[in-house]
Amino acid sequence: MTSLTINDTPHVVEVEPDTPLLWVLRDILNLTGTKYGCGAGLCGACTVHVNGIPERSCQVSIGDLNGASVTTIEGIGTPGQLSILQQEWVACQVAQCGYCQSGQLMQATALLQENSAPTDEDINAAMSGNLCRCGSYPRLRAAIHAAAKRMAD
Amino acid sequence: MAVGKILRRGFLIGSAAIAGGVAFGTYRYLQPFENPLDPAAGETTLNPYILITAAGVSIITPRAEMGQGIHTTLAALVAEELDLDWQQVTAIHGPPAAAYLNASAMALGLPTAEYDDRSIRRVGKGAVRVAQKLAFGIQLTGGSTSTTDAFDRMRRAGAAARMVLTQAAGKRWGIDPILLKTEAGQVIDADGRSLSYTDLAADAAQIIPPADPPLREPANWRLLGQTLPRLDMVPKVTGTARYATDIDLPDLLCASVRATPFAGGTMIGLDTNNANTLPGVRQIVSLGNGVAVVADNTWIAMKALDQVDVTWSPPAYPATTEAQMARIESAFDTRADSTLRDDGLAEVVVEAARAESLSLVEARYTVPYLAHATMEPMTATALFKGDQLTIWCGTQVPTLARDTAAAHVGLDPDQVTIITTFMGGGFGRRSETDYTTQAAQIAVALPDVPIRMTWRREEDISHDFYRPAAIARLTGAVGPGRPEAIDMAVAAPSVLAGQSNRMVGFAPPLADKLLVEGAFDQPYALPNFRVSGHAADTGIPVGVWRSVGHSYNTFFLESFLDEMAHAGELDPVAMRLALLEPEHTPSARTLESVAAMANWGQQLPEGTAQGVGFCHCFGSSVAQVVQVSDVEGQISVDHVWCAVDVGQALDPGNIEGQMESGILFGLSAAMFGQITFADGVVEQSNFHDFDSLRMDRTPLITTRILQNNLRMGGVGEVGTPPVAAALANAIFALTGQRIRDLPLANAVSFT
């Protein structure tokens, strides 16, 4: 049994402790915005925040999360109330198939929380673990810069 | 001359198909398809593309949204003519139906050159449409055909609906409809009174719509020709877009699948005792060539798959990459399956070059098998209840997915409902039906239980319908100032035969265009030019992979043209321009345009070089320049310039996005992509050994859109073909090393 907070809501989860957080989110709590891509920490599609740090949820066991605070894509904004980064994602028309975008947004949200004015090099360092087969990278980069600029203004 | 020969062949095929069409009866062809929409109480449908509800107008966009933005562009076709504001537009995929057959897709298989716009070829295409509608038609998203196929049809649907809605308003008010205007989903009279389309829908449905309503001139367009905000963008940035792996139903169980590692093989032994005892495992289902574990969650299902003890039948194909390539090479010894271009006397000129003053160039090129590696692995959700099967899936072929699943589980197609979801990437992979049929098999084994099936990434990489490995043998002769001859032979497993066999049970009796496209059909006025294709039987399943035959033939031909330019001491752009100009002016302008963008011919800094590639494909002309630099002995890919002529640009922002996408997809493959075999098993399994470009290696991309081509071309696949050759040519310019085997990372290292 694991007690944790997900998107500011307390949850008690009864599942085998080695179950990855990814599958608890998707299959037990029906938070399907977080995606399975590789199951091996290689693609970043399942990125969420654990205590404010971006983590691959396929590599985090639920048994290690007692008392943790988890934020998923559902926790950073909604269609009616987009975060600044999500607004810039829309303005730059970043997503194509969209499947990797939850992970990209969670990774980029963490980047901007840590670094309010990232350079291209900073963006490369933070984002290169997140794979996109549609090649949305140029627009993704533009959206991160645009969001950083707006947050600074 | 090149055109003459291509035309003659096109005519012969056209004639045969027309004769067939007449025999079947053109009358049937002319009948409108039944409207498949089934409106609920209070809803009205005016035609297969328009559903009007209390909330407004829903536009049916019956092509798969796999990232290419097609729902947005198709919805805009209807909204433009129907006078909807973009904020009012909602799009839904709709059911699989004959009304949504892709009339343009089958013409892709016609062995004619896409750039050749003579009327006789259109006759050929029209005949294929007849044949397709009568016998072979499927609802396909592929071949970069969605927009060209829908352009007239969906605008007409919007225009016809607008006319009947206006007439309904006129009747209600007792005013001549000619005095009424439409705006933002309303009919408005001269006094400013208005009636919403929702108010008028039921009345409008009683009026017979015009068959051929007038369409607006492009000069008057409000939506088309503009960059529109994508309809799927907000759902995709909030995690609320639903893919097939996200479907939630009461009491749902999760499943994953492990099929034989030996393509085409079967399961000859199965022991489920170990896996059955694992906590959370509910059932193990035999699929004939594999097993599915059904469990409380996906993690348990994926883990338990390794505990199932299975014996597979051994591989019945060459079991190593070396043996595979040898099998492909041996196809050169057989008679060519196609020689779709044979201008002049290529063989004679090449032979003469051996003895005379012409420069002779000879080369052998290879490309490997490639997986699609969509970000969402193969997934589907299915429920078998009563005698009805419902499958939620991302599919490029909903009618085929329905029919194939029905046949496998012994149901009639009308007992199977397909609900097409967003798909996490397609690139051609989701034009196959293996995974949708698996979901059907599992659901039928567990009646009344919704099953959500998600493949492991390892299953996805190792159970693909791969881009074929291919080999080219090229010989060429360059005279003073210009190339004189190219004799090109290609050997590869046949995508056309493989996919046709899976789709309709036989290979079409046509020359195999897909084997040689990107070569025979290029608008080069080369006086002596022969292209032959040799189909190889390798036993490895191959399928359509973004740009299909162009993905390898463009690499072969455009690299070889570069070799010829260097042998003849010609500028690679100027040499191509001289060949394009007499044959196809829009293609020449496209190449010229990219050369200007990249400032081709400039003095570049030390350790920097450029390479060029061109292709005419899917009705569009595309040219790219890649710039690379030497960073301490490693290659850095710095910038890609792309000029693309799409004839008519409906959504420039989306077209630019598709070029970026196609370029990065092609670069990933050119630099790193390869599927190899050992002991009959695919050696790659996940993104560590089948990786793609990441953010840090992504070059700058600059795109320019041209509109000189006379007809509209496609965009989804067009960005991919030229980039591999442009990069290899740039590396040659930088290092003097000519790399003839992909992926390039086997020969050089990238930063």
mmCIF file of C-alpha atoms in Angstrom, chain A residues 13-121:
data_model
loop_
_atom_site.group_PDB
_atom_site.id
_atom_site.type_symbol
_atom_site.label_atom_id
_atom_site.label_comp_id
_atom_site.label_asym_id
_atom_site.label_seq_id
_atom_site.Cartn_x
_atom_site.Cartn_y
_atom_site.Cartn_z
ATOM 1 C CA VAL A 13 -2.697 2.653 -4.126
ATOM 2 C CA GLU A 14 -2.799 -1.083 -3.438
ATOM 3 C CA VAL A 15 -0.655 -2.787 -6.034
ATOM 4 C CA GLU A 16 2.568 -4.806 -6.153
ATOM 5 C CA PRO A 17 5.320 -2.437 -4.951
ATOM 6 C CA ASP A 18 7.513 -3.042 -8.008
ATOM 7 C CA THR A 19 4.763 -1.776 -10.332
ATOM 8 C CA PRO A 20 6.101 1.230 -12.260
ATOM 9 C CA LEU A 21 4.381 4.538 -11.533
ATOM 10 C CA LEU A 22 3.517 4.737 -15.256
ATOM 11 C CA TRP A 23 1.125 1.811 -15.064
ATOM 12 C CA VAL A 24 -0.395 2.957 -11.778
ATOM 13 C CA LEU A 25 -1.204 6.282 -13.430
ATOM 14 C CA ARG A 26 -2.534 4.784 -16.641
ATOM 15 C CA ASP A 27 -4.203 1.521 -15.692
ATOM 16 C CA ILE A 28 -5.296 2.106 -12.084
ATOM 17 C CA LEU A 29 -5.941 5.851 -11.833
ATOM 18 C CA ASN A 30 -6.909 6.365 -15.491
ATOM 19 C CA LEU A 31 -4.547 9.313 -15.905
ATOM 20 C CA THR A 32 -3.811 8.339 -19.501
ATOM 21 C CA GLY A 33 -2.148 11.586 -20.549
ATOM 22 C CA THR A 34 1.141 9.982 -19.480
ATOM 23 C CA LYS A 35 2.262 7.641 -22.265
ATOM 24 C CA TYR A 36 4.153 4.378 -22.567
ATOM 25 C CA GLY A 37 6.867 4.551 -25.215
ATOM 26 C CA CYS A 38 9.712 2.196 -24.363
ATOM 27 C CA GLY A 39 9.483 0.921 -20.768
ATOM 28 C CA ALA A 40 13.228 1.431 -20.405
ATOM 29 C CA GLY A 41 13.784 5.130 -19.767
ATOM 30 C CA LEU A 42 14.925 5.704 -23.349
ATOM 31 C CA CYS A 43 12.239 7.942 -24.854
ATOM 32 C CA GLY A 44 10.783 10.227 -22.184
ATOM 33 C CA ALA A 45 7.140 9.794 -23.259
ATOM 34 C CA CYS A 46 6.201 8.871 -19.670
ATOM 35 C CA THR A 47 7.897 11.855 -17.981
ATOM 36 C CA VAL A 48 6.167 13.168 -14.842
ATOM 37 C CA HIS A 49 7.391 15.213 -11.884
ATOM 38 C CA VAL A 50 8.184 13.394 -8.645
ATOM 39 C CA ASN A 51 8.671 15.924 -5.870
ATOM 40 C CA GLY A 52 9.283 18.535 -8.547
ATOM 41 C CA ILE A 53 11.953 16.566 -10.431
ATOM 42 C CA PRO A 54 11.268 15.217 -13.926
ATOM 43 C CA GLU A 55 11.372 11.412 -13.826
ATOM 44 C CA ARG A 56 10.633 8.623 -16.307
ATOM 45 C CA SER A 57 7.578 7.092 -14.659
ATOM 46 C CA CYS A 58 8.320 3.721 -16.287
ATOM 47 C CA GLN A 59 11.496 3.583 -14.147
ATOM 48 C CA VAL A 60 9.985 4.572 -10.796
ATOM 49 C CA SER A 61 8.448 1.826 -8.646
ATOM 50 C CA ILE A 62 5.271 2.769 -6.830
ATOM 51 C CA GLY A 63 6.636 1.161 -3.667
ATOM 52 C CA ASP A 64 9.294 3.877 -3.465
ATOM 53 C CA LEU A 65 6.800 6.726 -3.559
ATOM 54 C CA ASN A 66 5.247 6.706 -0.119
ATOM 55 C CA GLY A 67 4.568 10.318 0.773
ATOM 56 C CA ALA A 68 5.744 11.576 -2.619
ATOM 57 C CA SER A 69 4.103 14.332 -4.600
ATOM 58 C CA VAL A 70 3.587 13.508 -8.273
ATOM 59 C CA THR A 71 2.516 15.908 -11.035
ATOM 60 C CA THR A 72 1.343 14.625 -14.414
ATOM 61 C CA ILE A 73 0.317 16.408 -17.605
ATOM 62 C CA GLU A 74 -3.229 16.538 -16.216
ATOM 63 C CA GLY A 75 -1.843 18.592 -13.315
ATOM 64 C CA ILE A 76 -0.138 21.417 -15.213
ATOM 65 C CA GLY A 77 -3.084 22.721 -17.199
ATOM 66 C CA THR A 78 -6.439 21.878 -18.747
ATOM 67 C CA PRO A 79 -7.967 22.699 -22.130
ATOM 68 C CA GLY A 80 -9.787 25.599 -20.485
ATOM 69 C CA GLN A 81 -6.812 26.747 -18.454
ATOM 70 C CA LEU A 82 -3.510 26.190 -20.226
ATOM 71 C CA SER A 83 -0.190 26.881 -18.562
ATOM 72 C CA ILE A 84 2.018 29.505 -20.208
ATOM 73 C CA LEU A 85 4.154 26.761 -21.720
ATOM 74 C CA GLN A 86 1.076 24.991 -23.079
ATOM 75 C CA GLN A 87 -0.157 28.284 -24.541
ATOM 76 C CA GLU A 88 3.146 28.729 -26.358
ATOM 77 C CA TRP A 89 2.978 25.108 -27.506
ATOM 78 C CA VAL A 90 -0.359 25.999 -29.116
ATOM 79 C CA ALA A 91 0.958 29.290 -30.517
ATOM 80 C CA CYS A 92 3.937 27.504 -32.116
ATOM 81 C CA GLN A 93 1.714 24.579 -33.260
ATOM 82 C CA VAL A 94 4.247 22.122 -31.894
ATOM 83 C CA ALA A 95 2.424 18.790 -31.722
ATOM 84 C CA GLN A 96 1.981 16.480 -34.703
ATOM 85 C CA CYS A 97 0.930 12.961 -33.684
ATOM 86 C CA GLY A 98 1.087 14.277 -30.120
ATOM 87 C CA TYR A 99 1.992 11.025 -28.402
ATOM 88 C CA CYS A 100 5.320 12.248 -26.980
ATOM 89 C CA GLN A 101 4.065 15.717 -26.142
ATOM 90 C CA SER A 102 2.963 15.098 -22.541
ATOM 91 C CA GLY A 103 6.478 13.953 -21.744
ATOM 92 C CA GLN A 104 8.026 16.856 -23.675
ATOM 93 C CA LEU A 105 5.859 19.350 -21.816
ATOM 94 C CA MET A 106 6.653 17.854 -18.404
ATOM 95 C CA GLN A 107 10.367 17.913 -19.194
ATOM 96 C CA ALA A 108 10.210 21.495 -20.490
ATOM 97 C CA THR A 109 8.089 22.645 -17.538
ATOM 98 C CA ALA A 110 10.772 21.352 -15.181
ATOM 99 C CA LEU A 111 13.475 23.025 -17.252
ATOM 100 C CA LEU A 112 11.811 26.439 -16.997
ATOM 101 C CA GLN A 113 11.222 26.009 -13.264
ATOM 102 C CA GLU A 114 14.932 25.525 -12.834
ATOM 103 C CA ASN A 115 16.225 27.872 -15.521
ATOM 104 C CA SER A 116 14.063 30.835 -16.472
ATOM 105 C CA ALA A 117 16.158 31.797 -19.517
ATOM 106 C CA PRO A 118 17.567 28.629 -21.081
ATOM 107 C CA THR A 119 20.011 28.874 -23.972
ATOM 108 C CA ASP A 120 19.837 26.497 -26.942
ATOM 109 C CA GLU A 121 22.538 24.448 -25.231
#
